[in-house]
Amino acid sequence: MKLLCLDVPQPDASLEKYQPHMQDEARHAWQMYKGGVIRDIYFRQDRPGVAIIAEAESVEAAKAALAEFPLAKAGLIGWDVIPLGPFTNWESLFAPDIAQNF
């Protein structure tokens, strides 16, 4: 299962509180990447944080893996985990009545 995972800063979190955990955070992300859980990871552009495309057997399995990040263990972040599926509406773009409008 492919998942979009967005970090959620907790109310008392700050960049100063994150700092002592950042090297371990990066190491943990690398291990998850090598282990096939993280497929892509991006810095968010709207605020500090990350967006991860992950692979897991279920949403629960992904949440369990994400809970092992040092910032999560320190209670500084949580995660929104959104399951993704294939976009199956391509065929509707090629329906005869729609194709004539292009």
XYZ file of N, CA and C in Angstrom:
306
model
N 0.845 -1.167 0.000
C 0.000 0.000 0.000
C 0.896 1.238 0.000
N 0.548 2.201 -0.834
C 1.278 3.466 -0.891
C 0.546 4.479 -0.016
N 1.331 5.279 0.736
C 0.752 6.225 1.680
C 1.452 7.574 1.604
N 0.686 8.632 1.776
C 1.224 9.971 1.943
C 1.246 10.246 3.438
N 2.428 10.563 3.967
C 2.604 10.768 5.404
C 3.093 12.188 5.642
N 2.304 12.956 6.371
C 2.626 14.350 6.659
C 2.870 14.507 8.150
N 4.020 15.090 8.503
C 4.297 15.294 9.920
C 3.369 16.363 10.487
N 3.029 16.214 11.748
C 2.150 17.158 12.438
C 2.862 17.609 13.708
N 3.377 18.855 13.723
C 4.032 19.329 14.939
C 3.043 19.347 16.106
N 3.511 18.927 17.257
C 2.675 18.933 18.452
C 2.684 20.340 19.058
N 1.691 20.678 19.892
C 1.543 22.059 20.369
C 2.790 22.658 21.024
N 3.567 21.874 21.733
C 4.737 22.446 22.413
C 6.020 22.308 21.599
N 5.930 21.888 20.355
C 7.115 21.683 19.519
C 7.692 23.017 19.052
N 9.010 23.029 18.877
C 9.705 24.185 18.313
C 10.969 23.672 17.629
N 11.529 24.494 16.759
C 12.761 24.100 16.089
C 13.880 23.880 17.098
N 13.876 24.645 18.178
C 14.887 24.476 19.226
C 14.754 23.107 19.900
N 13.532 22.657 20.109
C 13.307 21.337 20.718
C 13.628 20.209 19.740
N 13.480 20.475 18.437
C 13.811 19.475 17.427
C 15.313 19.228 17.342
N 16.097 20.296 17.519
C 17.527 20.271 17.209
C 18.295 19.088 17.796
N 18.136 18.735 19.081
C 18.926 17.627 19.621
C 18.635 16.271 18.958
N 17.533 16.163 18.238
C 17.107 14.892 17.645
C 17.394 14.786 16.145
N 17.863 15.865 15.522
C 17.886 15.909 14.066
C 18.865 14.916 13.422
N 20.032 14.701 13.996
C 20.936 13.713 13.400
C 20.339 12.312 13.475
N 19.770 11.964 14.631
C 19.138 10.652 14.760
C 17.912 10.548 13.853
N 17.215 11.647 13.675
C 16.047 11.677 12.791
C 16.469 11.343 11.356
N 17.543 11.985 10.891
C 18.034 11.742 9.535
C 18.537 10.306 9.391
N 19.230 9.802 10.391
C 19.712 8.415 10.336
C 18.538 7.437 10.274
N 17.522 7.708 11.076
C 16.350 6.828 11.086
C 15.650 6.857 9.722
N 15.513 8.050 9.143
C 14.885 8.160 7.819
C 15.687 7.376 6.786
N 17.015 7.441 6.861
C 17.856 6.696 5.931
C 17.640 5.194 6.084
N 17.551 4.721 7.307
C 17.311 3.294 7.541
C 15.947 2.873 6.984
N 14.949 3.719 7.159
C 13.622 3.414 6.621
C 13.629 3.432 5.089
N 14.437 4.316 4.514
C 14.564 4.352 3.058
C 15.229 3.069 2.564
N 16.325 2.695 3.195
C 17.018 1.465 2.793
C 16.137 0.238 3.012
N 15.257 0.286 4.014
C 14.376 -0.832 4.302
C 13.132 -0.887 3.419
N 12.960 0.102 2.546
C 11.838 0.092 1.616
C 10.551 0.694 2.139
N 10.565 1.253 3.342
C 9.353 1.891 3.863
C 9.191 3.274 3.247
N 10.253 4.075 3.287
C 10.223 5.393 2.654
C 10.597 5.222 1.190
N 9.714 5.694 0.313
C 9.982 5.670 -1.128
C 10.472 7.028 -1.612
N 9.898 8.091 -1.067
C 10.287 9.473 -1.378
C 10.118 10.287 -0.111
N 10.958 11.302 0.033
C 10.812 12.217 1.163
C 11.125 13.619 0.659
N 10.308 14.564 1.070
C 10.409 15.942 0.609
C 10.311 16.886 1.794
N 11.005 18.035 1.700
C 10.755 19.115 2.640
C 9.484 19.815 2.202
N 8.649 20.146 3.163
C 7.453 20.918 2.857
C 7.853 22.349 2.539
N 7.130 22.976 1.658
C 7.408 24.361 1.288
C 6.488 25.346 1.996
N 5.434 24.855 2.631
C 4.492 25.734 3.312
C 4.874 25.997 4.767
N 5.703 25.099 5.342
C 6.150 25.239 6.728
C 7.276 24.240 6.947
N 8.035 24.380 8.035
C 9.047 23.352 8.307
C 8.376 21.992 8.488
N 8.994 20.972 7.932
C 8.454 19.621 8.057
C 8.699 18.817 6.807
N 8.184 17.593 6.813
C 8.396 16.691 5.686
C 7.091 16.075 5.210
N 7.138 15.656 3.964
C 6.091 14.831 3.365
C 6.791 13.577 2.868
N 6.274 12.433 3.268
C 6.881 11.155 2.926
C 5.892 10.333 2.105
N 6.376 9.746 1.023
C 5.624 8.716 0.323
C 6.189 7.404 0.855
N 5.339 6.595 1.449
C 5.773 5.359 2.104
C 5.059 4.158 1.507
N 5.640 2.994 1.748
C 5.031 1.709 1.396
C 4.893 0.904 2.679
N 3.703 0.381 2.920
C 3.465 -0.454 4.101
C 2.273 -1.359 3.812
N 2.109 -2.382 4.631
C 1.006 -3.329 4.473
C -0.347 -2.698 4.790
N -0.326 -1.672 5.662
C -1.573 -1.036 6.088
C -1.263 0.338 6.657
N -2.309 1.110 6.879
C -2.150 2.408 7.544
C -1.576 2.192 8.935
N -2.053 1.178 9.633
C -1.573 0.908 10.996
C -0.090 0.567 11.004
N 0.360 -0.222 10.020
C 1.779 -0.569 9.932
C 2.618 0.677 9.652
N 2.124 1.550 8.798
C 2.844 2.792 8.518
C 2.920 3.659 9.772
N 1.813 3.779 10.486
C 1.815 4.583 11.714
C 2.782 4.019 12.743
N 2.852 2.705 12.847
C 3.790 2.081 13.788
C 5.230 2.396 13.387
N 5.534 2.332 12.097
C 6.890 2.642 11.632
C 7.226 4.114 11.865
N 6.283 4.996 11.583
C 6.520 6.429 11.754
C 6.668 6.811 13.229
N 6.025 6.070 14.104
C 6.119 6.341 15.538
C 7.526 6.099 16.072
N 8.370 5.411 15.286
C 9.746 5.130 15.697
C 10.712 6.272 15.390
N 10.270 7.287 14.663
C 11.136 8.445 14.431
C 11.455 9.101 15.772
N 12.689 9.554 15.977
C 13.059 10.182 17.246
C 12.175 11.371 17.638
N 11.787 12.201 16.677
C 10.912 13.329 17.019
C 9.546 12.849 17.489
N 9.059 11.768 16.921
C 7.779 11.203 17.364
C 7.924 10.610 18.759
N 9.020 9.882 18.981
C 9.253 9.296 20.303
C 9.386 10.368 21.382
N 9.920 11.542 21.003
C 10.072 12.651 21.949
C 8.770 13.427 22.144
N 7.719 13.033 21.421
C 6.430 13.709 21.550
C 6.365 15.048 20.847
N 7.261 15.280 19.884
C 7.299 16.569 19.200
C 6.526 16.584 17.884
N 6.324 15.412 17.287
C 5.524 15.337 16.060
C 4.591 14.136 16.123
N 3.518 14.254 15.388
C 2.629 13.143 15.096
C 2.602 13.012 13.581
N 1.709 12.183 13.073
C 1.651 11.951 11.632
C 0.212 11.862 11.146
N -0.060 12.491 10.007
C -1.263 12.220 9.231
C -0.850 11.201 8.179
N -1.555 10.092 8.108
C -1.231 9.032 7.152
C -2.439 8.838 6.242
N -2.210 9.076 4.960
C -3.288 9.053 3.975
C -3.021 7.932 2.980
N -3.874 6.904 2.935
C -3.672 5.837 1.955
C -3.965 6.344 0.542
N -3.159 5.900 -0.406
C -3.299 6.309 -1.801
C -3.610 5.098 -2.667
N -4.305 5.337 -3.744
C -4.607 4.277 -4.703
C -4.437 4.810 -6.110
N -4.505 3.941 -7.081
C -4.303 4.380 -8.463
C -5.423 5.312 -8.921
N -5.055 6.250 -9.772
C -6.028 7.142 -10.390
C -6.678 6.380 -11.529
N -7.945 6.054 -11.375
C -8.611 5.186 -12.350
C -9.535 5.939 -13.306
N -9.523 7.252 -13.262
C -10.441 8.017 -14.100
C -9.859 8.419 -15.452
N -8.681 7.916 -15.798
C -8.102 8.257 -17.092
C -9.052 7.939 -18.239
N -9.721 6.801 -18.165
C -10.582 6.388 -19.263
C -11.700 7.382 -19.543
N -12.162 8.070 -18.516
C -13.231 9.041 -18.739
C -12.761 10.196 -19.619
N -11.468 10.475 -19.642
C -10.941 11.537 -20.496
C -11.028 11.178 -21.976
N -11.130 9.884 -22.261
C -11.134 9.436 -23.640
C -12.520 9.010 -24.125
N -13.532 9.263 -23.332
C -14.898 8.946 -23.751
C -15.226 9.799 -24.983
N -15.969 9.263 -25.936
C -16.230 9.966 -27.196
C -16.798 11.378 -27.007
N -17.738 11.566 -26.091
C -18.343 12.887 -25.927
C -17.374 13.893 -25.311
N -16.426 13.457 -24.512
C -15.442 14.356 -23.917
C -14.329 14.665 -24.919
N -13.871 13.669 -25.641
C -12.775 13.842 -26.590
C -13.131 14.884 -27.660
N -14.390 15.014 -28.037
C -14.806 15.970 -29.064
C -14.660 17.412 -28.594
N -14.613 17.619 -27.273
C -14.506 18.977 -26.738
C -13.065 19.485 -26.736
N -12.107 18.661 -27.115
C -10.707 19.085 -27.111
C -10.274 19.548 -28.470
